[in-house]
Short mmCIF file of C-alpha atoms in Angstrom, two decimals:
data_model
loop_
_atom_site.label_atom_id
_atom_site.label_comp_id
_atom_site.label_asym_id
_atom_site.label_seq_id
_atom_site.Cartn_x
_atom_site.Cartn_y
_atom_site.Cartn_z
CA MET A 1 -6.42 -66.18 -0.95
CA ALA A 2 -7.39 -63.74 1.76
CA ALA A 3 -7.56 -60.14 0.67
CA THR A 4 -5.23 -57.55 2.12
CA ALA A 5 -6.65 -54.38 3.62
CA THR A 6 -6.17 -51.35 1.39
CA THR A 7 -7.42 -47.79 1.58
CA ILE A 8 -9.64 -46.72 -1.32
CA LYS A 9 -10.08 -42.97 -1.54
CA THR A 10 -13.41 -41.84 -2.92
CA GLN A 11 -15.43 -38.66 -3.07
CA VAL A 12 -19.20 -38.82 -2.69
CA GLU A 13 -21.34 -35.83 -3.67
CA SER A 14 -24.98 -35.64 -2.60
CA ILE A 15 -27.28 -34.74 -5.52
CA TRP A 16 -30.62 -34.75 -3.76
CA THR A 17 -32.35 -36.02 -0.63
CA THR A 18 -36.08 -36.59 -0.35
CA ILE A 19 -38.73 -38.20 1.82
CA VAL A 20 -40.28 -41.08 -0.12
CA THR A 21 -43.89 -41.89 0.72
CA ALA A 22 -46.20 -44.66 -0.41
CA SER A 23 -47.78 -44.75 -3.85
CA PRO A 24 -50.78 -44.60 -3.94
CA PRO A 25 -50.75 -42.19 -0.98
CA LEU A 26 -51.73 -43.51 2.44
CA GLU A 27 -54.69 -41.13 2.74
CA GLU A 28 -56.27 -43.02 -0.16
CA GLN A 29 -55.90 -46.32 1.70
CA ASP A 30 -58.88 -46.51 4.06
CA ASP A 31 -57.58 -49.57 5.87
CA ILE A 32 -54.04 -48.24 6.42
CA GLY A 33 -53.85 -44.45 6.54
CA ASN A 34 -53.81 -42.67 9.90
CA THR A 35 -53.64 -45.81 12.01
CA GLU A 36 -51.59 -46.78 14.99
CA GLU A 37 -50.42 -50.19 16.07
CA ILE A 38 -49.16 -51.24 19.47
CA LEU A 39 -45.61 -52.50 19.61
CA SER A 40 -44.90 -55.48 21.78
CA GLU A 41 -42.44 -55.01 24.63
CA VAL A 42 -39.63 -56.74 22.73
CA ASP A 43 -40.20 -54.64 19.62
CA GLU A 44 -40.42 -51.49 21.71
CA TRP A 45 -36.90 -51.66 23.11
CA LEU A 46 -35.61 -52.46 19.64
CA THR A 47 -36.80 -49.04 18.41
CA LYS A 48 -33.91 -47.35 20.21
CA ALA A 49 -31.10 -45.89 18.12
CA SER A 50 -28.75 -48.60 19.36
CA HIS A 51 -30.79 -51.23 17.52
CA TRP A 52 -30.26 -50.21 13.91
CA LEU A 53 -29.56 -52.70 11.13
CA GLY A 54 -27.57 -51.71 8.08
CA PHE A 55 -26.37 -53.28 4.85
CA THR A 56 -24.81 -52.22 1.55
CA LEU A 57 -25.39 -53.98 -1.77
CA ARG A 58 -23.01 -53.63 -4.72
CA PHE A 59 -24.41 -53.70 -8.27
CA ASP A 60 -22.11 -53.95 -11.29
CA SER A 61 -24.31 -51.63 -13.31
CA LEU A 62 -25.60 -48.05 -13.15
CA LEU A 63 -28.88 -47.91 -11.24
CA ASP A 64 -31.32 -45.18 -12.22
CA ALA A 65 -32.16 -43.00 -9.22
CA GLU A 66 -35.71 -42.21 -10.33
CA ASN A 67 -36.39 -45.88 -10.98
CA VAL A 68 -35.12 -46.77 -7.49
CA LYS A 69 -37.26 -43.99 -5.97
CA THR A 70 -40.41 -45.06 -7.83
CA GLY A 71 -39.82 -48.66 -6.82
CA LEU A 72 -39.51 -47.61 -3.18
CA GLU A 73 -42.78 -45.66 -3.36
CA LYS A 74 -44.62 -48.76 -4.57
CA THR A 75 -42.86 -50.89 -1.98
CA LEU A 76 -44.11 -48.68 0.85
CA TYR A 77 -47.66 -49.41 -0.29
CA HIS A 78 -46.99 -53.05 0.64
CA PHE A 79 -44.94 -52.24 3.76
CA PRO A 80 -46.43 -49.04 5.22
CA ALA A 81 -44.76 -49.75 8.59
CA SER A 82 -41.38 -49.02 6.95
CA GLY A 83 -42.38 -45.37 6.69
CA ALA A 84 -44.01 -45.19 10.11
CA ARG A 85 -43.00 -43.23 13.20
CA VAL A 86 -42.85 -44.17 16.89
CA VAL A 87 -45.33 -42.57 19.28
CA VAL A 88 -44.03 -42.53 22.87
CA PRO A 89 -46.73 -42.47 25.58
CA PRO A 90 -46.22 -39.58 28.03
CA GLU A 91 -44.85 -40.44 31.46
CA ASP A 92 -46.42 -43.87 31.83
CA ASN A 93 -44.16 -46.81 32.52
CA LYS A 94 -46.89 -49.36 31.86
CA LYS A 95 -48.11 -48.22 28.45
CA LEU A 96 -46.48 -49.58 25.33
CA TYR A 97 -45.13 -47.51 22.49
CA ARG A 98 -47.21 -47.29 19.35
CA LEU A 99 -46.15 -47.34 15.72
CA ALA A 100 -47.99 -44.55 13.89
CA ILE A 101 -48.76 -45.00 10.19
CA LEU A 102 -49.79 -41.46 9.30
CA SER A 103 -50.66 -39.71 6.04
CA ALA A 104 -49.08 -36.38 7.05
CA PRO A 105 -45.88 -36.15 4.95
CA HIS A 106 -43.76 -34.77 7.80
CA HIS A 107 -44.57 -37.77 9.97
CA GLN A 108 -44.34 -40.55 7.43
CA GLY A 109 -41.97 -41.90 4.81
CA VAL A 110 -38.42 -43.11 4.18
CA VAL A 111 -35.39 -40.87 3.62
CA LEU A 112 -33.74 -41.53 0.23
CA GLU A 113 -30.49 -39.81 -0.79
CA TYR A 114 -28.98 -39.95 -4.28
CA CYS A 115 -25.22 -39.41 -4.59
CA LYS A 116 -22.58 -39.50 -7.32
CA GLY A 117 -19.19 -40.91 -6.44
CA SER A 118 -15.72 -40.76 -7.92
CA VAL A 119 -12.47 -42.59 -7.21
CA LEU A 120 -9.66 -40.18 -6.30
CA SER A 121 -6.74 -42.50 -6.97
CA GLU A 122 -6.14 -43.90 -10.45
CA ASP A 123 -4.71 -47.18 -9.17
CA SER A 124 -7.69 -47.87 -6.87
CA THR A 125 -10.68 -50.07 -7.58
CA LEU A 126 -14.02 -49.88 -5.84
CA PRO A 127 -14.68 -52.26 -2.93
CA ASP A 128 -16.02 -55.67 -3.88
CA GLU A 129 -16.31 -59.13 -2.29
CA THR A 130 -12.52 -59.38 -1.85
CA CYS A 131 -12.38 -56.31 0.42
CA SER A 132 -12.92 -56.20 4.15
CA ARG A 133 -15.79 -54.33 5.75
CA GLN A 134 -13.31 -51.70 6.98
CA VAL A 135 -12.31 -50.91 3.37
CA TRP A 136 -15.96 -50.41 2.43
CA LYS A 137 -16.39 -48.05 5.35
CA GLN A 138 -13.27 -46.04 4.48
CA ALA A 139 -14.69 -45.61 0.98
CA GLY A 140 -17.85 -44.04 2.44
CA LEU A 141 -20.09 -46.99 1.62
CA ASP A 142 -21.47 -47.77 5.07
CA ALA A 143 -25.22 -47.65 5.65
CA PRO A 144 -26.92 -44.45 6.85
CA GLY A 145 -27.42 -44.37 10.62
CA PRO A 146 -30.51 -43.38 12.61
CA GLU A 147 -29.41 -39.74 13.11
CA TYR A 148 -31.01 -39.72 16.54
CA SER A 149 -29.84 -40.97 19.91
CA GLY A 150 -31.72 -42.85 22.58
CA GLU A 151 -35.46 -43.13 21.97
CA ALA A 152 -37.05 -42.67 18.55
CA SER A 153 -39.73 -39.98 18.27
CA LEU A 154 -42.52 -38.87 15.97
CA GLU A 155 -39.95 -36.84 14.01
CA ASP A 156 -37.48 -39.66 13.34
CA PRO A 157 -37.67 -41.80 10.17
CA LEU A 158 -37.18 -45.49 10.89
CA MET A 159 -35.64 -46.30 7.52
CA ARG A 160 -33.00 -44.48 5.45
CA ALA A 161 -31.45 -45.38 2.10
CA LYS A 162 -28.61 -43.96 0.03
CA LEU A 163 -27.90 -44.73 -3.63
CA ILE A 164 -24.28 -44.01 -4.66
CA VAL A 165 -23.49 -44.25 -8.38
CA PHE A 166 -19.93 -44.31 -9.76
CA GLU A 167 -20.56 -43.48 -13.42
CA GLU A 168 -17.00 -43.94 -14.70
CA GLN A 169 -16.67 -47.40 -13.13
CA LYS A 170 -20.31 -48.34 -13.94
CA VAL A 171 -20.86 -49.51 -10.37
CA SER A 172 -23.67 -48.64 -7.93
CA TYR A 173 -24.06 -49.16 -4.19
CA LEU A 174 -27.39 -49.21 -2.37
CA CYS A 175 -26.86 -48.49 1.33
CA VAL A 176 -29.84 -49.09 3.62
CA GLY A 177 -30.33 -48.57 7.35
CA ILE A 178 -33.50 -49.64 9.16
CA ASN A 179 -34.73 -49.66 12.73
CA HIS A 180 -34.89 -53.16 14.22
CA GLY A 181 -38.20 -52.34 15.89
CA ILE A 182 -40.00 -52.45 12.53
CA CYS A 183 -38.99 -55.95 11.57
CA ASP A 184 -36.29 -58.60 11.77
CA GLY A 185 -33.90 -59.79 9.07
CA SER A 186 -36.55 -61.87 7.30
CA GLY A 187 -38.85 -58.85 7.10
CA ILE A 188 -36.11 -56.63 5.67
CA CYS A 189 -35.36 -59.32 3.11
CA ASP A 190 -39.03 -59.24 2.04
CA VAL A 191 -38.82 -55.45 1.64
CA LEU A 192 -35.76 -55.85 -0.60
CA GLN A 193 -37.47 -58.51 -2.72
CA VAL A 194 -40.53 -56.33 -3.33
CA TRP A 195 -38.42 -53.22 -3.97
CA SER A 196 -36.38 -55.19 -6.51
CA HIS A 197 -39.57 -56.37 -8.24
CA PHE A 198 -40.91 -52.84 -8.71
CA CYS A 199 -37.57 -51.69 -10.14
CA THR A 200 -37.41 -54.54 -12.68
CA THR A 201 -39.95 -57.26 -13.44
CA ASP A 202 -43.00 -55.10 -12.65
CA LYS A 203 -42.27 -53.14 -15.83
CA LYS A 204 -42.49 -56.38 -17.81
CA GLY A 205 -46.03 -57.00 -16.59
CA ILE A 206 -45.00 -59.78 -14.21
CA PRO A 207 -47.01 -59.67 -10.95
CA LEU A 208 -45.51 -59.98 -7.50
CA PRO A 209 -45.13 -63.57 -6.28
CA GLU A 210 -48.10 -64.59 -4.16
CA SER A 211 -45.88 -64.97 -1.10
CA LEU A 212 -44.99 -61.26 -1.28
CA SER A 213 -48.14 -59.71 -2.71
CA ARG A 214 -50.10 -59.29 0.55
CA ARG A 215 -49.88 -55.83 1.99
CA ARG A 216 -47.99 -56.11 5.27
CA VAL A 217 -49.22 -54.15 8.17
CA LEU A 218 -47.60 -55.36 11.34
CA GLY A 219 -50.50 -57.65 12.10
CA GLU A 220 -51.64 -58.77 15.50
CA ARG A 221 -49.01 -57.90 18.06
CA VAL A 222 -48.25 -59.87 21.20
CA TYR A 223 -48.30 -57.52 24.15
CA GLN A 224 -50.15 -59.31 26.95
CA PRO A 225 -48.17 -61.66 29.20
CA VAL A 226 -49.28 -65.27 29.29
CA LYS A 227 -48.58 -65.26 33.04
CA PRO A 228 -48.72 -61.77 34.56
CA ALA A 229 -46.43 -61.45 37.59
CA LYS A 230 -48.05 -60.36 40.84
CA ASN A 231 -44.94 -58.63 42.13
CA SER A 232 -41.25 -58.11 41.44
CA GLU A 233 -40.22 -61.01 43.67
CA GLU A 234 -42.28 -63.45 41.60
CA LEU A 235 -40.94 -61.96 38.38
CA PHE A 236 -37.29 -62.36 39.39
CA ASP A 237 -37.93 -65.91 40.60
CA ARG A 238 -39.22 -66.73 37.12
CA MET A 239 -36.02 -65.29 35.68
CA GLN A 240 -34.07 -67.94 37.56
CA THR A 241 -36.38 -70.90 37.03
CA GLU A 242 -37.67 -70.27 33.51
CA ILE A 243 -34.92 -68.34 31.76
CA GLY A 244 -31.95 -69.63 33.72
CA ILE A 245 -30.52 -66.24 34.76
CA PRO A 246 -28.99 -66.68 38.23
CA TYR A 247 -28.61 -62.95 39.01
CA ASN A 248 -31.18 -60.21 39.42
CA PRO A 249 -30.21 -57.64 36.74
CA PHE A 250 -31.97 -54.82 38.60
CA LYS A 251 -29.77 -55.11 41.69
CA LEU A 252 -26.99 -52.55 42.06
CA SER A 253 -24.50 -55.31 42.91
CA THR A 254 -25.22 -57.11 39.62
CA LEU A 255 -24.86 -53.89 37.67
CA VAL A 256 -21.57 -52.89 39.35
CA MET A 257 -19.92 -56.31 39.69
CA ARG A 258 -21.01 -58.04 36.49
CA MET A 259 -22.77 -56.06 33.78
CA VAL A 260 -20.77 -52.81 33.65
CA PRO A 261 -17.27 -54.40 33.83
CA ARG A 262 -18.24 -57.01 31.25
CA ALA A 263 -19.70 -54.44 28.86
CA VAL A 264 -16.72 -52.08 29.22
CA TRP A 265 -14.25 -54.92 28.68
CA CYS A 266 -16.05 -56.18 25.58
CA MET A 267 -16.31 -52.74 24.03
CA SER A 268 -12.70 -51.75 24.66
CA ARG A 269 -10.78 -55.04 24.61
CA GLN A 270 -11.80 -56.79 21.45
CA HIS A 271 -10.43 -57.20 17.98
CA GLU A 272 -12.70 -57.88 15.03
CA LEU A 273 -11.84 -60.70 12.64
CA GLU A 274 -13.72 -60.82 9.36
CA LEU A 275 -14.10 -64.43 8.27
CA ARG A 276 -15.07 -65.33 4.70
CA ILE A 277 -17.00 -68.60 4.82
CA CYS A 278 -16.22 -70.75 1.78
CA ALA A 279 -19.39 -72.60 0.81
CA SER A 280 -17.60 -75.25 -1.27
CA LYS A 281 -15.20 -76.13 1.58
CA LEU A 282 -18.07 -76.32 4.05
CA ASP A 283 -19.87 -78.74 1.71
CA LYS A 284 -16.78 -80.98 1.55
CA ILE A 285 -16.37 -81.05 5.33
CA LYS A 286 -20.03 -81.93 5.76
CA GLU A 287 -19.72 -84.75 3.24
CA ASP A 288 -16.62 -86.08 5.03
CA LEU A 289 -18.35 -86.04 8.44
CA THR A 290 -21.49 -87.69 7.10
CA THR A 291 -19.52 -90.44 5.33
CA ASN A 292 -16.76 -91.16 7.83
CA HIS A 293 -17.73 -89.91 11.27
CA PHE A 294 -21.52 -90.07 11.68
CA GLU A 295 -23.67 -93.10 12.33
CA LYS A 296 -26.52 -93.86 9.97
CA GLY A 297 -29.30 -91.32 10.44
CA GLU A 298 -27.06 -88.70 12.11
CA TRP A 299 -26.88 -85.32 10.41
CA VAL A 300 -26.13 -81.63 10.94
CA SER A 301 -27.17 -78.57 8.97
CA LYS A 302 -24.47 -76.49 7.30
CA PHE A 303 -25.12 -73.63 9.70
CA GLU A 304 -24.74 -75.96 12.69
CA LEU A 305 -21.53 -77.30 11.18
CA LEU A 306 -20.23 -73.76 10.67
CA CYS A 307 -20.99 -72.91 14.31
CA ALA A 308 -19.16 -76.09 15.36
CA CYS A 309 -16.09 -75.16 13.27
CA LEU A 310 -15.88 -71.71 14.83
CA LEU A 311 -16.58 -72.96 18.34
CA LEU A 312 -13.88 -75.63 18.08
CA ALA A 313 -11.39 -73.18 16.55
CA ARG A 314 -11.96 -70.71 19.39
CA ARG A 315 -11.59 -73.44 22.00
CA VAL A 316 -8.32 -74.86 20.64
CA THR A 317 -6.83 -71.35 20.44
CA SER A 318 -7.85 -70.40 23.98
CA THR A 319 -5.28 -70.37 26.79
CA ASP A 320 -7.94 -71.05 29.41
CA VAL A 321 -8.87 -74.52 30.62
CA VAL A 322 -11.59 -75.65 28.22
CA PRO A 323 -14.58 -77.23 29.98
CA GLN A 324 -16.83 -79.90 28.50
CA THR A 325 -19.88 -77.69 28.93
CA HIS A 326 -20.85 -74.59 26.99
CA ASN A 327 -24.10 -72.67 26.62
CA LEU A 328 -25.35 -72.15 23.07
CA HIS A 329 -27.52 -69.04 22.85
CA VAL A 330 -29.49 -69.11 19.59
CA ALA A 331 -31.69 -66.58 17.81
CA CYS A 332 -34.31 -68.40 15.77
CA ASN A 333 -37.08 -67.37 13.42
CA LEU A 334 -40.45 -68.41 14.81
CA ARG A 335 -42.39 -68.04 11.55
CA GLY A 336 -44.08 -71.36 11.01
CA ARG A 337 -43.01 -72.60 14.46
CA SER A 338 -45.15 -70.55 16.82
CA LYS A 339 -48.92 -70.17 17.06
CA ARG A 340 -48.37 -66.51 17.83
CA PHE A 341 -47.02 -65.72 14.38
CA PRO A 342 -48.47 -66.53 10.95
CA LYS A 343 -45.98 -67.59 8.29
CA ASP A 344 -46.11 -64.28 6.43
CA TYR A 345 -45.88 -62.21 9.60
CA PHE A 346 -44.08 -58.88 9.16
CA GLY A 347 -42.35 -57.60 12.26
CA ASN A 348 -40.07 -59.26 14.78
CA ALA A 349 -40.49 -63.01 14.95
CA ALA A 350 -36.94 -63.71 16.07
CA PHE A 351 -36.49 -64.81 19.66
CA ASP A 352 -33.74 -66.46 21.62
CA PHE A 353 -33.25 -69.65 23.54
CA CYS A 354 -30.27 -71.03 25.40
CA GLU A 355 -29.33 -74.71 25.49
CA PRO A 356 -26.39 -76.34 27.31
CA MET A 357 -23.86 -78.51 25.47
CA THR A 358 -22.40 -80.93 28.00
CA HIS A 359 -20.04 -83.28 26.13
CA LEU A 360 -17.74 -81.05 24.11
CA PRO A 361 -14.18 -82.28 23.43
CA THR A 362 -11.55 -80.91 25.80
CA SER A 363 -8.59 -81.57 23.48
CA ASP A 364 -6.52 -78.58 22.36
CA CYS A 365 -6.13 -80.08 18.86
CA TRP A 366 -8.25 -79.69 15.74
CA THR A 367 -9.26 -83.14 14.49
CA MET A 368 -12.19 -84.41 12.47
CA ASP A 369 -13.25 -86.54 15.43
CA ALA A 370 -13.32 -83.45 17.66
CA LEU A 371 -15.24 -81.51 14.98
CA ALA A 372 -17.75 -84.35 14.61
CA LEU A 373 -18.38 -84.42 18.37
CA THR A 374 -18.73 -80.63 18.52
CA ALA A 375 -21.11 -80.61 15.53
CA LYS A 376 -23.30 -83.27 17.16
CA GLU A 377 -23.48 -81.23 20.37
CA VAL A 378 -24.43 -78.06 18.47
CA HIS A 379 -27.05 -79.99 16.47
CA THR A 380 -28.58 -81.53 19.61
CA ALA A 381 -28.75 -78.16 21.36
CA VAL A 382 -30.33 -76.38 18.40
CA ARG A 383 -32.86 -79.12 17.67
CA HIS A 384 -33.86 -79.40 21.33
CA GLY A 385 -34.48 -75.67 21.44
CA LEU A 386 -36.50 -75.72 18.23
CA ALA A 387 -38.55 -78.74 19.31
CA ASP A 388 -40.67 -76.45 21.46
CA ALA A 389 -39.79 -73.06 20.03
CA GLU A 390 -43.10 -71.60 21.21
CA ALA A 391 -42.34 -72.33 24.87
CA ASN A 392 -38.67 -71.35 24.62
CA ALA A 393 -39.42 -68.04 22.94
CA CYS A 394 -42.28 -67.14 25.25
CA LYS A 395 -40.21 -67.59 28.40
CA ALA A 396 -38.10 -64.54 27.70
CA LYS A 397 -40.79 -62.65 25.81
CA ASP A 398 -43.37 -63.26 28.52
CA TRP A 399 -40.88 -62.02 31.11
CA TYR A 400 -40.55 -58.71 29.23
CA GLU A 401 -44.29 -58.26 29.04
CA ALA A 402 -44.93 -59.27 32.65
CA ALA A 403 -42.23 -56.80 33.76
CA ARG A 404 -44.02 -53.98 31.94
CA HIS A 405 -47.23 -54.76 33.83
CA LEU A 406 -45.29 -54.12 37.05
CA GLY A 407 -44.04 -50.79 35.74
CA LEU A 408 -40.44 -51.96 35.16
CA LYS A 409 -40.12 -50.30 31.80
CA ASN A 410 -37.10 -48.86 29.97
CA MET A 411 -34.84 -51.46 31.56
CA TYR A 412 -34.54 -53.81 28.63
CA ASP A 413 -31.17 -52.98 27.14
CA ILE A 414 -29.82 -55.40 29.74
CA TRP A 415 -30.75 -58.15 27.30
CA ALA A 416 -27.98 -57.45 24.82
CA PRO A 417 -25.95 -60.61 24.10
CA VAL A 418 -23.00 -59.30 26.08
CA VAL A 419 -25.16 -58.99 29.18
CA PHE A 420 -26.81 -62.34 28.61
CA ASP A 421 -23.33 -63.85 28.72
CA ALA A 422 -22.47 -61.89 31.85
CA LEU A 423 -25.53 -63.21 33.66
CA HIS A 424 -25.85 -66.70 32.25
CA GLY A 425 -22.19 -67.60 31.89
CA THR A 426 -19.95 -67.94 28.88
CA GLY A 427 -22.04 -68.63 25.79
CA THR A 428 -22.08 -68.32 22.04
CA PHE A 429 -24.82 -66.30 20.39
CA VAL A 430 -25.55 -67.43 16.83
CA ASN A 431 -27.85 -66.27 14.07
CA SER A 432 -28.09 -66.52 10.29
CA TRP A 433 -29.48 -64.15 7.69
CA ASP A 434 -31.67 -65.28 4.82
CA LYS A 435 -29.73 -66.15 1.65
CA ARG A 436 -32.32 -64.31 -0.51
CA TRP A 437 -30.68 -60.97 0.31
CA LEU A 438 -28.49 -61.10 -2.78
CA ASP A 439 -31.22 -62.27 -5.15
CA CYS A 440 -32.49 -58.78 -5.95
CA PRO A 441 -31.77 -56.97 -9.25
CA PHE A 442 -32.56 -53.23 -9.25
CA ASP A 443 -31.68 -52.53 -12.91
CA GLU A 444 -34.38 -53.50 -15.41
CA GLY A 445 -31.91 -53.22 -18.28
CA THR A 446 -29.44 -55.83 -17.08
CA MET A 447 -31.50 -57.71 -14.47
CA LYS A 448 -28.23 -58.39 -12.63
CA SER A 449 -28.58 -59.28 -8.98
CA ALA A 450 -26.39 -57.66 -6.38
CA SER A 451 -22.88 -59.08 -6.69
CA CYS A 452 -22.06 -58.86 -2.97
CA MET A 453 -23.18 -57.37 0.33
CA VAL A 454 -21.66 -55.99 3.52
CA ALA A 455 -23.64 -55.84 6.78
CA TRP A 456 -23.26 -53.07 9.36
CA PHE A 457 -23.91 -53.86 13.01
CA GLY A 458 -21.96 -53.82 16.22
CA THR A 459 -19.70 -56.80 16.84
CA LEU A 460 -19.77 -58.20 20.36
CA GLN A 461 -17.73 -61.01 21.79
CA ASN A 462 -19.56 -64.34 21.40
CA LEU A 463 -21.89 -62.93 18.72
CA LEU A 464 -21.75 -64.96 15.51
CA VAL A 465 -24.01 -63.76 12.69
CA GLU A 466 -23.67 -65.39 9.28
CA VAL A 467 -24.31 -62.85 6.52
CA PRO A 468 -24.60 -63.60 2.76
CA ARG A 469 -21.63 -62.07 0.98
CA HIS A 470 -21.16 -63.15 -2.63
CA SER A 471 -23.96 -64.30 -4.91
CA ALA A 472 -21.92 -66.32 -7.42
CA SER A 473 -19.92 -68.45 -4.96
CA ARG A 474 -22.59 -68.65 -2.21
CA ASP A 475 -19.90 -67.52 0.23
CA SER A 476 -20.90 -65.69 3.39
CA THR A 477 -19.24 -63.65 6.14
CA ILE A 478 -19.02 -63.78 9.92
CA TYR A 479 -17.52 -61.02 12.06
CA LEU A 480 -15.83 -62.59 15.08
CA ALA A 481 -14.76 -60.47 18.07
CA LEU A 482 -11.97 -61.76 20.31
CA PRO A 483 -9.54 -60.23 22.80
CA PRO A 484 -6.41 -59.04 20.93
CA SER A 485 -4.11 -61.84 22.16
CA HIS A 486 -6.72 -64.50 21.37
CA ALA A 487 -7.28 -62.94 17.94
CA GLU A 488 -3.56 -63.30 17.18
CA ARG A 489 -3.58 -66.95 18.22
CA PHE A 490 -6.69 -67.51 16.11
CA ARG A 491 -4.97 -65.92 13.11
CA SER A 492 -1.84 -68.07 13.58
CA PHE A 493 -4.00 -71.18 13.88
CA TRP A 494 -5.76 -70.30 10.62
CA GLN A 495 -2.43 -69.73 8.84
CA GLY A 496 -1.29 -73.25 9.72
CA MET A 497 -4.64 -74.96 9.06
CA LYS A 498 -6.25 -72.89 6.31
CA ASP A 499 -6.35 -75.74 3.79
CA ASP A 500 -8.53 -77.71 6.22
CA LEU A 501 -10.76 -74.88 7.47
CA PRO A 502 -13.95 -73.63 5.79
CA PHE A 503 -13.09 -69.95 6.27
CA GLU A 504 -10.50 -67.31 5.40
CA ILE A 505 -9.50 -64.29 7.44
CA VAL A 506 -9.95 -61.21 5.26
#
């Protein structure tokens, strides 16, 4: 059953806050200390305060603050970029930002805060996997934010963590916020895995797994365009022919007529629906499609099937005329797919591609036949995009880098998903986080993994991000943003069809 929203009143008292630096210290690391690395153009615009990832893990045990702190110190030895700072070049629109890994304590390290919490109402229980994200936030369990606006500077930590322990309930929450310019979701997951190891199995003499043991500096960055543009006219022509954007985003008419109205509408006229994805139901639907609706050799991944379910549900609850075509805008991980990135690359290896789906069902009814057709279209679009991920990723990335060579810097927030939709046409932006997030005990005494997780990021219309939620059931969460009237129709549709759908509205 879907959980009902309740208010849980808590009080959180800060015990101490400190800057955690690497152990052993960076000045003793000849190959790491006092170095700077160039950020690629894509990574550079991600260092802004608006691009901040956050998550909160719940542990059904009391985590020891000193143990968590010591584990973080050892983790920063393997991921020194997590404690780095951004160096902004003075007044030069063509120079890239640098990521400084410095030994000076005031310009290096991660902020860690230790708090003790208490529940103020006797009939309240602490938020768990049955509670909505809003309930977690009301209880003060959201991730720490960047505490700066606009551009990051040499003074601004790029990672913050808060440990909140509720001693009476024997429950702990680890809240972490990190700048997206350091790494993508896969990189953050690696940080969590190593941090977990140093809090638990390291004390038993068990070494880090080989896949995580290499010390991760950011590695070779990609910051030269494959095809430098000679002038702005050539650059914008490539935007149309290579990326498929029909409008010049730097024109005042595009800004006034398309981007600003679309952004304002999406920020003010949307209602967030939190959908709990039931793994067991998704498995059953996939088995049904494979057995009864697919030809021999046809298949879809569970993530593609989930995207198809949500896409079809949105289409049948829309009051607009539903076309056969739809653009699928996908964020993919290029590790192992692109020559530019080694498999164990730490940094941002997530880039987007957009593929058209041209034969979607136009019926306003949910049927297994319609779902099968939608799933096949999603599968074809995703697999076509991944077939040449290197070329697809480099189109947009190369455009960024070529634009910088023409001095068109600090213009890259136009590439938020909402703006991509405004320029490219109605699309669905999809992404999936690594399931290893929840496989990370921080208590050496119990070795219990996190029981559940909540992610903190802005929800935009057409942005579908699958986030692991509950470790025991393998369930996950998607936050879907719709206009209020459409959200009500979606909720009514779910009420009538919930036995047949792989998700619940929380």
